[in-house]
CSV table of C-alpha atoms and ligand atoms in Angstrom, one decimal:
chain,number,residue,atom,x,y,z
A,1,MET,CA,0.0,0.1,-0.1
A,2,THR,CA,1.2,3.6,-0.8
A,3,SER,CA,0.9,6.5,1.4
A,4,PRO,CA,-0.6,9.8,0.0
A,5,ALA,CA,2.5,11.4,1.0
A,6,LEU,CA,4.4,9.3,-1.7
A,7,SER,CA,2.5,11.4,-4.5
A,8,PRO,CA,3.2,15.0,-4.1
A,9,ILE,CA,3.1,16.2,-7.8
A,10,PHE,CA,-0.6,17.3,-7.6
A,11,ASN,CA,-0.7,18.3,-3.7
A,12,THR,CA,2.3,20.5,-3.4
A,13,PRO,CA,3.2,21.8,-7.0
A,14,GLN,CA,6.0,24.0,-5.5
A,15,MET,CA,7.8,20.8,-4.7
A,16,GLU,CA,10.2,19.2,-7.1
A,17,PRO,CA,8.4,16.4,-9.1
A,18,ALA,CA,8.7,13.4,-7.7
A,19,ASN,CA,10.7,10.3,-9.4
A,20,PHE,CA,7.8,7.9,-9.0
A,21,LEU,CA,4.2,8.1,-9.9
A,22,ASN,CA,1.0,6.3,-8.4
A,23,LEU,CA,-0.9,4.6,-11.1
A,24,LEU,CA,-4.2,2.6,-10.4
A,25,VAL,CA,-5.0,0.0,-12.8
A,26,VAL,CA,-8.9,-0.8,-12.9
A,27,ASP,CA,-9.6,-4.2,-15.1
A,28,ASP,CA,-11.6,-7.2,-14.2
A,29,GLU,CA,-9.2,-9.6,-16.1
A,30,ARG,CA,-6.5,-10.7,-13.9
A,31,ALA,CA,-3.7,-11.2,-16.5
A,32,ILE,CA,-4.1,-7.7,-17.8
A,33,ARG,CA,-4.0,-6.2,-14.5
A,34,GLU,CA,-0.9,-8.2,-13.7
A,35,ALA,CA,0.8,-7.4,-17.1
A,36,CYS,CA,0.0,-3.7,-16.7
A,37,ARG,CA,1.3,-3.7,-13.1
A,38,GLU,CA,4.5,-5.0,-14.1
A,39,VAL,CA,5.2,-2.9,-17.0
A,40,ALA,CA,4.2,0.2,-14.9
A,41,GLN,CA,6.7,-0.8,-12.2
A,42,SER,CA,9.4,-1.4,-14.7
A,43,LEU,CA,8.9,2.2,-15.6
A,44,GLY,CA,9.1,3.3,-12.1
A,45,PHE,CA,5.4,4.0,-11.3
A,46,THR,CA,4.1,2.6,-8.0
A,47,ALA,CA,1.1,0.5,-9.2
A,48,CYS,CA,-2.2,-0.5,-7.3
A,49,VAL,CA,-4.8,-2.7,-8.8
A,50,ALA,CA,-8.5,-3.0,-8.6
A,51,ASP,CA,-10.6,-5.5,-10.0
A,52,SER,CA,-13.9,-3.5,-10.2
A,53,ALA,CA,-15.2,-0.1,-10.3
A,54,GLU,CA,-16.3,-0.2,-6.7
A,55,HIS,CA,-13.0,-1.3,-5.6
A,56,ALA,CA,-11.4,1.5,-7.5
A,57,TYR,CA,-13.5,4.1,-5.6
A,58,ARG,CA,-12.6,2.6,-2.5
A,59,LEU,CA,-8.9,3.0,-3.2
A,60,LEU,CA,-9.5,6.5,-4.4
A,61,GLU,CA,-11.2,7.5,-1.3
A,62,THR,CA,-7.5,6.8,0.8
A,63,GLN,CA,-5.1,7.2,-1.7
A,64,THR,CA,-3.7,9.6,-4.3
A,65,PHE,CA,-3.2,8.5,-7.8
A,66,ASP,CA,-1.5,10.4,-10.7
A,67,ALA,CA,-2.8,8.3,-13.2
A,68,VAL,CA,-5.6,5.6,-13.8
A,69,LEU,CA,-5.8,3.1,-16.5
A,70,LEU,CA,-9.4,2.2,-16.8
A,71,ASP,CA,-11.1,-0.4,-18.6
A,72,LEU,CA,-14.3,0.8,-20.1
A,73,ARG,CA,-15.8,-2.5,-20.1
A,74,LEU,CA,-16.3,-3.3,-16.3
A,75,PRO,CA,-19.1,-5.6,-15.0
A,76,GLY,CA,-21.9,-3.9,-13.4
A,77,VAL,CA,-21.2,-0.4,-14.3
A,78,GLY,CA,-21.0,1.5,-17.4
A,79,GLY,CA,-17.1,2.7,-18.1
A,80,LEU,CA,-18.1,6.2,-18.7
A,81,GLU,CA,-20.0,6.3,-15.3
A,82,ALA,CA,-16.7,5.0,-13.6
A,83,LEU,CA,-14.8,7.7,-15.5
A,84,ARG,CA,-17.0,10.4,-14.3
A,85,ARG,CA,-16.8,9.1,-10.7
A,86,ILE,CA,-13.1,8.9,-10.9
A,87,LYS,CA,-12.8,12.4,-12.3
A,88,GLU,CA,-15.0,13.7,-9.7
A,89,ARG,CA,-12.9,12.3,-6.6
A,90,ARG,CA,-9.6,12.9,-8.5
A,91,PRO,CA,-10.0,15.9,-11.0
A,92,GLU,CA,-6.5,16.0,-11.5
A,93,ALA,CA,-5.7,12.5,-12.2
A,94,ILE,CA,-4.6,11.5,-15.8
A,95,VAL,CA,-7.2,8.7,-16.8
A,96,VAL,CA,-6.3,6.5,-19.8
A,97,VAL,CA,-9.0,4.3,-21.0
A,98,VAL,CA,-8.8,0.8,-22.2
A,99,THR,CA,-11.5,-0.1,-25.0
A,100,GLY,CA,-12.6,-3.0,-26.9
A,101,TYR,CA,-12.0,-3.4,-30.6
A,102,GLY,CA,-14.3,-1.2,-32.7
A,103,THR,CA,-15.6,1.0,-29.9
A,104,VAL,CA,-13.8,4.1,-31.1
A,105,GLN,CA,-16.9,6.1,-30.5
A,106,SER,CA,-16.9,5.4,-26.8
A,107,ALA,CA,-13.3,6.3,-26.5
A,108,VAL,CA,-13.9,9.6,-28.0
A,109,GLN,CA,-16.7,10.2,-25.6
A,110,ALA,CA,-14.6,9.2,-22.8
A,111,MET,CA,-11.9,11.9,-23.9
A,112,LYS,CA,-14.7,14.4,-24.1
A,113,ASN,CA,-15.5,13.6,-20.7
A,114,GLY,CA,-11.8,14.1,-19.4
A,115,ALA,CA,-9.9,11.1,-20.3
A,116,TYR,CA,-6.3,11.7,-21.5
A,117,ASP,CA,-5.9,9.0,-24.0
A,118,TYR,CA,-7.3,5.6,-24.9
A,119,VAL,CA,-5.7,2.4,-26.0
A,120,THR,CA,-7.6,-0.4,-27.9
A,121,LYS,CA,-7.7,-3.9,-26.7
A,122,PRO,CA,-5.9,-6.4,-27.4
A,123,PHE,CA,-2.7,-4.0,-26.9
A,124,SER,CA,1.0,-5.1,-27.0
A,125,LEU,CA,3.2,-4.6,-23.7
A,126,ASP,CA,5.5,-2.4,-26.1
A,127,GLU,CA,2.3,-0.4,-26.8
A,128,LEU,CA,1.5,0.0,-23.1
A,129,LYS,CA,5.0,1.0,-22.3
A,130,LEU,CA,4.9,3.7,-24.7
A,131,LEU,CA,1.7,5.0,-23.5
A,132,LEU,CA,2.8,4.7,-19.8
A,133,GLU,CA,6.0,6.7,-20.7
A,134,ARG,CA,4.0,9.4,-22.4
A,135,VAL,CA,1.6,9.5,-19.2
A,136,ALA,CA,5.0,10.2,-17.2
A,137,SER,CA,6.4,12.8,-19.2
A,138,HIS,CA,2.9,14.7,-19.5
A,139,LEU,CA,2.6,14.5,-15.7
A,140,LYS,CA,6.2,15.9,-15.2
A,141,LEU,CA,5.6,18.7,-17.6
A,142,LYS,CA,2.2,19.3,-15.9
A,143,SER,CA,3.8,19.8,-12.6
A,144,GLU,CA,6.3,22.1,-14.0
A,145,ASN,CA,3.9,24.1,-15.9
A,146,ARG,CA,1.4,24.3,-13.0
A,147,LEU,CA,2.4,27.5,-11.7
A,148,LEU,CA,2.9,29.0,-15.0
A,149,ARG,CA,0.0,28.1,-16.4
A,150,GLU,CA,-2.4,29.2,-13.7
A,151,LYS,CA,-0.9,32.7,-13.7
A,152,VAL,CA,-1.8,32.8,-17.5
A,153,LYS,CA,-5.2,31.1,-17.2
A,154,SER,CA,-6.5,33.6,-14.8
A,155,LYS,CA,-5.9,36.2,-17.2
A,156,GLN,CA,-6.9,35.2,-20.6
A,157,GLY,CA,-6.3,31.3,-21.1
A,158,PHE,CA,-4.4,29.8,-24.1
A,159,GLY,CA,-7.0,31.7,-26.4
A,160,GLY,CA,-8.9,28.6,-26.8
A,161,ILE,CA,-6.2,26.5,-28.2
A,162,VAL,CA,-7.3,22.9,-28.0
A,163,GLY,CA,-4.5,20.1,-27.6
A,164,ARG,CA,-3.0,18.1,-24.9
A,165,ALA,CA,-0.3,16.3,-26.9
A,166,PRO,CA,3.1,16.5,-25.1
A,167,GLU,CA,4.3,18.9,-27.8
A,168,MET,CA,1.4,21.1,-27.3
A,169,GLU,CA,2.0,21.2,-23.5
A,170,LYS,CA,5.5,22.4,-24.2
A,171,LEU,CA,4.3,25.0,-26.6
A,172,TYR,CA,2.0,26.4,-23.9
A,173,ARG,CA,4.9,26.6,-21.4
A,174,ILE,CA,6.8,28.8,-24.1
A,175,ILE,CA,3.7,30.9,-24.9
A,176,ALA,CA,3.7,31.6,-21.1
A,177,LYS,CA,7.0,32.8,-21.2
A,178,ALA,CA,6.9,34.5,-24.2
A,179,ALA,CA,3.8,36.4,-23.1
A,180,ASN,CA,5.7,37.8,-20.3
A,181,SER,CA,8.9,39.1,-22.3
A,182,ALA,CA,9.1,41.7,-24.8
A,183,HIS,CA,11.3,39.8,-27.3
A,184,PRO,CA,10.4,39.0,-30.7
A,185,VAL,CA,9.1,35.6,-31.3
A,186,LEU,CA,9.2,33.6,-34.5
A,187,ILE,CA,6.3,31.3,-34.8
A,188,LEU,CA,6.9,28.5,-37.3
A,189,GLY,CA,4.5,25.7,-38.4
A,190,GLU,CA,2.9,24.4,-41.5
A,191,SER,CA,-0.3,26.1,-42.9
A,192,GLY,CA,-3.3,25.9,-40.8
A,193,THR,CA,-1.6,24.6,-37.5
A,194,GLY,CA,-2.6,27.6,-35.6
A,195,LYS,CA,0.3,30.4,-35.8
A,196,GLU,CA,-2.2,33.2,-35.7
A,197,MET,CA,-3.8,31.6,-32.8
A,198,VAL,CA,-0.6,31.2,-31.0
A,199,ALA,CA,0.5,34.9,-31.7
A,200,ARG,CA,-2.9,36.2,-30.4
A,201,SER,CA,-2.7,34.2,-27.1
A,202,ILE,CA,1.0,35.3,-26.6
A,203,HIS,CA,-0.4,38.9,-26.9
A,204,TYR,CA,-3.6,38.3,-24.8
A,205,SER,CA,-1.6,36.4,-22.0
A,206,GLY,CA,0.9,39.1,-21.6
A,207,PRO,CA,0.9,42.3,-19.6
A,208,PHE,CA,-0.1,44.6,-22.6
A,209,ARG,CA,-3.1,42.7,-23.6
A,210,ASP,CA,-5.3,45.9,-23.4
A,211,LYS,CA,-3.4,47.4,-26.3
A,212,PRO,CA,-3.9,46.6,-29.8
A,213,PHE,CA,-3.0,43.3,-31.5
A,214,ILE,CA,-2.5,44.1,-35.2
A,215,PRO,CA,-1.9,41.4,-37.6
A,216,VAL,CA,-0.4,42.0,-41.0
A,217,ASP,CA,-0.5,39.9,-43.7
A,218,CYS,CA,3.0,40.4,-45.3
A,219,GLY,CA,2.1,38.3,-48.3
A,220,SER,CA,-1.1,39.8,-49.2
A,221,LEU,CA,0.0,43.6,-49.0
A,222,VAL,CA,0.7,45.1,-52.3
A,223,PRO,CA,4.4,45.5,-52.5
A,224,THR,CA,4.3,49.4,-53.5
A,225,LEU,CA,2.0,50.2,-50.7
A,226,ILE,CA,3.7,48.0,-47.9
A,227,GLU,CA,6.0,50.7,-46.6
A,228,SER,CA,3.2,53.3,-46.3
A,229,GLU,CA,0.7,50.7,-45.0
A,230,LEU,CA,3.5,49.6,-42.3
A,231,PHE,CA,4.9,53.1,-41.5
A,232,GLY,CA,2.4,55.6,-42.3
A,233,TYR,CA,2.8,58.4,-44.5
A,234,VAL,CA,2.8,62.4,-44.4
A,235,LYS,CA,0.7,64.8,-46.3
A,236,GLY,CA,1.9,65.0,-49.9
A,237,ALA,CA,4.1,62.0,-49.8
A,238,PHE,CA,2.6,60.8,-53.0
A,239,THR,CA,-0.5,61.7,-55.4
A,240,GLY,CA,-3.7,61.3,-53.3
A,241,ALA,CA,-2.0,61.7,-50.0
A,242,ASN,CA,-4.1,64.5,-49.0
A,243,GLN,CA,-3.5,64.0,-45.2
A,244,SER,CA,-1.1,62.2,-43.2
A,245,LYS,CA,-2.1,58.8,-42.0
A,246,ASP,CA,-0.7,56.5,-39.2
A,247,GLY,CA,0.7,53.2,-40.4
A,248,LEU,CA,0.1,49.9,-38.7
A,249,MET,CA,3.1,50.1,-36.6
A,250,ALA,CA,2.0,53.3,-35.0
A,251,MET,CA,-1.6,51.8,-34.5
A,252,ALA,CA,-0.2,49.0,-32.5
A,253,GLU,CA,1.6,51.3,-30.2
A,254,GLY,CA,1.9,49.9,-26.7
A,255,GLY,CA,0.6,46.4,-28.1
A,256,THR,CA,1.6,43.9,-30.6
A,257,ILE,CA,2.4,43.8,-34.3
A,258,PHE,CA,2.1,40.3,-35.9
A,259,LEU,CA,4.0,40.0,-39.1
A,260,ASP,CA,2.4,37.0,-40.7
A,261,GLU,CA,4.0,35.3,-43.6
A,262,VAL,CA,7.1,37.4,-42.7
A,263,GLY,CA,9.2,35.5,-45.3
A,264,GLU,CA,7.1,37.3,-48.2
A,265,LEU,CA,8.3,40.8,-47.0
A,266,PRO,CA,10.3,42.4,-49.9
A,267,VAL,CA,13.9,42.5,-49.3
A,268,ASP,CA,14.0,46.5,-49.2
A,269,LEU,CA,11.3,46.5,-46.7
A,270,GLN,CA,13.2,44.0,-44.6
A,271,ALA,CA,16.0,46.6,-44.1
A,272,LYS,CA,13.2,49.3,-43.0
A,273,MET,CA,11.8,46.8,-40.7
A,274,LEU,CA,15.2,45.8,-39.2
A,275,ARG,CA,15.9,49.5,-38.4
A,276,ALA,CA,12.3,49.9,-36.8
A,277,ILE,CA,13.0,47.0,-34.6
A,278,GLN,CA,16.5,48.0,-33.7
A,279,GLU,CA,16.2,51.4,-33.2
A,280,LYS,CA,12.5,51.4,-32.1
A,281,GLU,CA,11.7,54.4,-34.5
A,282,ILE,CA,9.9,54.7,-37.8
A,283,ARG,CA,10.2,57.2,-40.5
A,284,PRO,CA,6.6,57.9,-42.3
A,285,VAL,CA,6.9,57.8,-45.9
A,286,GLY,CA,7.7,61.4,-47.1
A,287,SER,CA,8.8,62.3,-43.8
A,288,THR,CA,12.1,63.6,-42.8
A,289,ARG,CA,11.6,62.9,-39.1
A,290,ARG,CA,11.5,59.7,-37.4
A,291,VAL,CA,8.9,58.8,-35.0
A,292,PRO,CA,9.7,56.7,-31.7
A,293,ILE,CA,7.6,53.5,-31.5
A,294,ASN,CA,7.1,51.0,-28.7
A,295,VAL,CA,5.8,47.8,-30.1
A,296,ARG,CA,6.2,44.1,-29.6
A,297,ILE,CA,7.1,42.1,-32.8
A,298,LEU,CA,5.7,38.7,-33.5
A,299,ALA,CA,6.3,37.1,-36.8
A,300,ALA,CA,5.2,34.0,-38.3
A,301,THR,CA,6.2,32.0,-41.5
A,302,ASN,CA,5.3,28.4,-43.0
A,303,ARG,CA,8.6,28.9,-45.2
A,304,ASP,CA,12.0,27.7,-44.3
A,305,LEU,CA,13.4,31.1,-43.4
A,306,GLU,CA,17.0,29.6,-42.9
A,307,LEU,CA,16.9,28.5,-46.5
A,308,ALA,CA,15.6,31.9,-47.6
A,309,VAL,CA,18.7,33.4,-45.7
A,310,THR,CA,21.2,31.2,-47.6
A,311,GLN,CA,19.6,31.8,-50.8
A,312,GLY,CA,19.6,35.5,-50.1
A,313,ALA,CA,15.8,36.1,-50.4
A,314,PHE,CA,15.8,37.0,-46.6
A,315,ARG,CA,18.2,39.2,-44.6
A,316,ARG,CA,20.2,37.2,-42.1
A,317,ASP,CA,20.4,40.2,-39.5
A,318,LEU,CA,16.5,40.4,-39.6
A,319,TYR,CA,16.3,36.7,-39.3
A,320,PHE,CA,18.3,37.0,-36.2
A,321,ARG,CA,16.3,39.7,-34.8
A,322,LEU,CA,13.1,38.0,-35.1
A,323,ASN,CA,14.3,34.6,-34.1
A,324,VAL,CA,15.1,35.7,-30.6
A,325,LEU,CA,12.7,33.2,-29.3
A,326,SER,CA,11.2,30.7,-31.8
A,327,LEU,CA,8.4,28.1,-31.6
A,328,ARG,CA,7.3,25.5,-33.8
A,329,ILE,CA,3.8,24.2,-34.1
A,330,PRO,CA,3.5,20.7,-34.7
A,331,ALA,CA,1.7,19.3,-37.6
A,332,LEU,CA,-1.6,17.6,-36.7
A,333,ARG,CA,-0.2,14.4,-38.1
A,334,GLU,CA,2.5,14.8,-35.5
A,335,ARG,CA,0.1,14.9,-32.7
A,336,ARG,CA,-2.7,12.7,-33.8
A,337,GLU,CA,-4.0,12.3,-29.9
A,338,ASP,CA,-5.2,16.0,-30.6
A,339,ILE,CA,-7.6,14.9,-33.4
A,340,PRO,CA,-10.2,13.3,-31.2
A,341,LEU,CA,-10.3,16.5,-29.1
A,342,LEU,CA,-10.4,19.0,-31.9
A,343,ILE,CA,-13.4,17.0,-33.7
A,344,PRO,CA,-15.9,17.5,-30.6
A,345,HIS,CA,-14.7,20.9,-30.3
A,346,PHE,CA,-15.4,22.0,-33.8
A,347,LEU,CA,-18.5,20.1,-34.2
A,348,GLU,CA,-20.1,21.4,-30.9
A,349,ARG,CA,-19.1,25.0,-31.8
A,350,THR,CA,-21.0,24.7,-35.2
A,351,ILE,CA,-23.7,23.0,-33.2
A,352,ARG,CA,-24.1,25.9,-30.8
A,353,ALA,CA,-24.0,28.5,-33.6
A,354,SER,CA,-26.7,26.8,-35.8
A,355,GLY,CA,-28.8,25.3,-32.7
A,356,GLN,CA,-29.3,22.0,-34.7
A,357,LYS,CA,-27.8,19.1,-33.1
A,358,LYS,CA,-25.9,16.6,-35.6
A,359,GLU,CA,-23.6,13.6,-34.9
A,360,LEU,CA,-20.7,11.9,-36.7
A,361,SER,CA,-21.5,8.1,-37.7
A,362,ASP,CA,-19.1,5.6,-36.4
A,363,ASP,CA,-17.4,5.3,-39.9
A,364,ALA,CA,-17.1,9.0,-40.5
A,365,LEU,CA,-15.6,9.4,-37.1
A,366,LYS,CA,-13.0,6.7,-38.1
A,367,ALA,CA,-12.2,8.1,-41.3
A,368,LEU,CA,-11.7,11.5,-39.7
A,369,LEU,CA,-9.2,10.0,-36.9
A,370,ALA,CA,-7.5,8.1,-39.7
A,371,TYR,CA,-6.9,11.0,-42.0
A,372,ASP,CA,-3.5,12.6,-42.3
A,373,TRP,CA,-4.8,16.2,-42.4
A,374,PRO,CA,-1.9,17.9,-44.7
A,375,GLY,CA,-4.1,21.3,-44.0
A,376,ASN,CA,-3.8,20.9,-40.6
A,377,VAL,CA,-6.4,21.9,-37.9
A,378,ARG,CA,-7.7,24.7,-40.6
A,379,GLU,CA,-8.6,21.6,-42.8
A,380,LEU,CA,-10.1,19.6,-40.2
A,381,GLU,CA,-12.2,22.8,-39.2
A,382,ASN,CA,-13.3,23.5,-42.6
A,383,CYS,CA,-14.0,19.8,-43.3
A,384,LEU,CA,-16.4,19.4,-40.3
A,385,GLU,CA,-18.2,22.8,-40.8
A,386,ARG,CA,-18.8,21.8,-44.5
A,387,ALA,CA,-19.9,18.3,-43.7
A,388,TYR,CA,-22.4,19.8,-41.0
A,389,ALA,CA,-23.9,22.3,-43.5
A,390,PHE,CA,-24.1,19.4,-46.3
A,391,THR,CA,-25.7,16.9,-44.1
A,392,SER,CA,-29.7,17.6,-43.8
A,393,GLY,CA,-30.4,14.7,-41.3
A,394,PRO,CA,-29.2,14.4,-37.8
A,395,VAL,CA,-26.1,11.9,-38.7
A,396,ILE,CA,-22.9,12.9,-40.7
A,397,HIS,CA,-21.7,10.0,-42.9
A,398,THR,CA,-18.8,9.1,-44.5
A,399,THR,CA,-20.3,10.1,-47.9
A,400,ASP,CA,-20.6,13.6,-46.6
A,401,LEU,CA,-16.8,14.2,-46.0
A,402,PRO,CA,-14.6,15.0,-48.9
A,403,ARG,CA,-13.4,11.8,-51.0
A,404,GLU,CA,-10.1,11.9,-49.9
A,405,ILE,CA,-11.0,11.8,-46.3
A,406,GLY,CA,-13.7,9.1,-46.4
A,407,ASN,CA,-11.4,7.3,-48.7
A,408,LEU,CA,-14.3,6.8,-51.0
A,409,PRO,CA,-13.7,5.7,-54.9
A,410,PRO,CA,-14.2,8.3,-57.5
A,411,PRO,CA,-17.8,9.1,-58.4
A,412,GLN,CA,-19.4,6.7,-60.8
A,413,PRO,CA,-21.2,8.4,-63.4
A,414,HIS,CA,-24.4,6.2,-63.1
A,415,SER,CA,-25.5,3.6,-60.6
A,416,GLY,CA,-27.3,0.3,-60.8
A,417,ASP,CA,-31.3,0.2,-61.4
A,418,GLY,CA,-31.7,-1.7,-58.2
A,419,ASN,CA,-32.2,-5.2,-59.9
A,420,GLY,CA,-28.6,-6.0,-60.2
A,421,ARG,CA,-28.4,-4.7,-63.6
A,422,ALA,CA,-26.3,-1.4,-64.5
A,423,LYS,CA,-28.4,1.5,-65.3
A,424,ILE,CA,-29.2,1.6,-69.0
A,425,ILE,CA,-28.1,5.4,-70.0
A,426,PRO,CA,-29.7,6.8,-73.2
A,427,MET,CA,-27.0,8.0,-76.0
A,428,ALA,CA,-28.3,11.3,-75.8
A,429,GLU,CA,-27.4,11.6,-71.9
A,430,LEU,CA,-24.2,9.9,-72.4
A,431,GLU,CA,-23.2,12.4,-75.0
A,432,LYS,CA,-24.1,15.3,-72.9
A,433,GLN,CA,-22.3,14.1,-70.0
A,434,SER,CA,-19.0,13.7,-72.2
A,435,ILE,CA,-19.4,17.2,-73.8
A,436,LEU,CA,-20.2,19.2,-70.4
A,437,SER,CA,-17.4,17.4,-68.7
A,438,ALA,CA,-14.8,18.0,-71.6
A,439,ILE,CA,-15.6,21.7,-71.4
A,440,SER,CA,-15.5,21.8,-67.7
A,441,GLU,CA,-12.2,19.7,-67.7
A,442,LEU,CA,-10.7,22.4,-70.2
A,443,ASN,CA,-11.7,25.3,-68.2
A,444,GLY,CA,-14.4,26.2,-70.5
A,445,ASP,CA,-12.1,26.1,-73.9
A,446,LYS,CA,-15.0,25.0,-76.1
A,447,LEU,CA,-12.9,24.8,-79.5
A,448,GLN,CA,-10.2,22.5,-77.9
A,449,ALA,CA,-13.1,20.4,-76.3
A,450,ALA,CA,-14.8,20.2,-80.0
A,451,ARG,CA,-11.4,18.8,-81.3
A,452,LEU,CA,-10.8,16.4,-78.5
A,453,LEU,CA,-14.5,15.2,-78.7
A,454,GLY,CA,-14.0,14.7,-82.4
A,455,ILE,CA,-16.8,17.0,-83.2
A,456,GLY,CA,-17.2,20.2,-85.3
A,457,LYS,CA,-17.5,23.2,-83.3
A,458,THR,CA,-20.8,24.1,-84.8
A,459,THR,CA,-22.1,21.1,-83.9
A,460,LEU,CA,-20.7,21.4,-80.3
A,461,TYR,CA,-22.2,25.0,-80.3
A,462,ARG,CA,-25.7,23.8,-81.2
A,463,LYS,CA,-25.9,21.1,-78.7
A,464,LEU,CA,-24.8,23.4,-75.9
A,465,LYS,CA,-27.7,25.8,-77.2
A,466,ASP,CA,-30.1,22.5,-76.7
A,467,TYR,CA,-28.8,22.0,-73.4
A,468,ALA,CA,-29.4,25.5,-72.5
A,469,SER,CA,-33.0,25.6,-73.7
A,470,GLU,CA,-33.4,22.2,-71.4
A,471,GLY,CA,-32.1,24.4,-68.7
A,472,ASN,CA,-29.1,22.5,-68.1
A,473,TRP,CA,-26.3,24.8,-69.4
A,474,PRO,CA,-25.8,28.5,-68.4
B,501,LIG,N1,-4.9,24.2,-31.5
B,501,LIG,C1,-6.2,24.6,-31.7
B,501,LIG,N2,-7.3,24.7,-31.3
B,501,LIG,C2,-8.4,25.0,-31.8
B,501,LIG,N3,-8.5,25.6,-32.9
B,501,LIG,C3,-7.4,25.7,-33.7
B,501,LIG,C4,-6.2,25.3,-33.2
B,501,LIG,N4,-5.2,25.5,-34.2
B,501,LIG,C5,-5.7,26.0,-35.0
B,501,LIG,N5,-7.0,26.4,-35.0
B,501,LIG,C6,-8.0,27.0,-35.8
B,501,LIG,O1,-7.7,26.8,-37.2
B,501,LIG,C7,-7.7,27.8,-38.0
B,501,LIG,C8,-6.3,28.1,-38.3
B,501,LIG,O2,-5.5,28.6,-37.5
B,501,LIG,P1,-4.5,29.8,-37.6
B,501,LIG,O3,-5.1,30.9,-38.7
B,501,LIG,O4,-4.1,30.3,-36.5
B,501,LIG,O5,-3.5,29.1,-38.6
B,501,LIG,P2,-2.1,29.4,-39.4
B,501,LIG,O6,-1.1,28.6,-39.0
B,501,LIG,O7,-2.1,30.8,-39.1
B,501,LIG,O8,-2.6,29.0,-40.7
B,501,LIG,P3,-2.0,29.8,-42.1
B,501,LIG,O9,-0.7,29.4,-42.1
B,501,LIG,O10,-3.1,29.1,-43.1
B,501,LIG,O11,-2.2,31.2,-42.0
B,501,LIG,C9,-8.4,28.8,-37.2
B,501,LIG,O12,-9.7,29.0,-37.5
B,501,LIG,C10,-8.0,28.7,-35.7
B,501,LIG,O13,-9.0,29.0,-35.0
B,502,LIG,MG1,-1.9,32.4,-40.5
């Protein structure tokens, strides 16, 4: 038996993290309990076992556990109910649920109800070992982060960032540190990983959160206008400058300017930006005077800036200035455990906004969990919003998801007639399909379409006229 004093992690966060952690294994199968106990002990956990939910509750009354490995299929009690009661008694404990094969839906539900992760039976000892190692490193980080995080949370939180992967925990830690410093931060990450979201949370977690946060998309500004957009201009600086105007840097005074896609900044502007950062002053276009500024710089890019430096496309000195502190947001496929958290997050947000409840079918959920998400969180967010909008019934099916996600075969132009026979399509219909898809494939080039279809252009135009009169062609 372990005394509660042996588990200081959650009770006394100011103490150094302990080298050992307490784990409770709840499973009605003796062999599994014992295997888990052995693996856990080999990793330095102090492990206790319980063969039923009731037994587990009793242990939780008298002992402190940092983590619980909970079989969702326990005799007599629903696993989700057991999870609820464990979290009620020990809200801080990390609960990993063990599910049977093919019950991914209940695993996701468990994660929504506060489980940290899930593992599917049957699992190998190696799998279990990896999982427990992750739990241990998570617990360690969690205890280190606790004070920092609580400080930040009491202000603005992490700006609604969802994710509990160890890499994300590390990120929160850096965000909390960055928020309280005035140094520039370079935020790296693939498209859609949440760079702007991280920039916002650095700003809104910091002491100047009441001051402006001004995002500037360096990639979409017209090159000739960037300088005046950023630094402002004085009356008469160029044709049409009827009066002086502050630039974005001046508008951010006291707060943060977020240079998004900073790699796209033209080289001449890079020099001016460097001077603004170094000397903390700017010169509006057309002015001879320099104006002091007090602005915190955050920058983001999905480009390899180091490579751009070696290629001469980005100034080395500016790169070093921006890169005082850098953080990289991992791609979603590198932290797959966050996918089951993000799915309900976005779905519930859409439901709240529209008021109509819809849920994912088992297959649709599996497809979403298995997909690689090259467009990262943004792609997942868009996919769910679109699937929600396209689905008229209460259930979102795999067929409502984009083909590449649902792993569906390409669309069949025609389906069977219900008697096991392929549907018979009239020649005219086939011809129409062939003509219309050729034109669309060739981006509207009708002459080329006629040539490739092997018909004369007058014939093509005549047919299009016919389709238009049927209402099938614009
Ligand atoms: N961890 C997360 N939790 C919740 N929402 C997220 C998370 N990461 C990203 N998002 C959402 O995904 C979308 C894309 O995020 P954001 O615009 O910050 O990404 P980005 O890296 O700047 O993308 P891009 O490179 O395309 O500009 C936003 O709607 C954001 O709210
Ligand atoms: Mg962005």
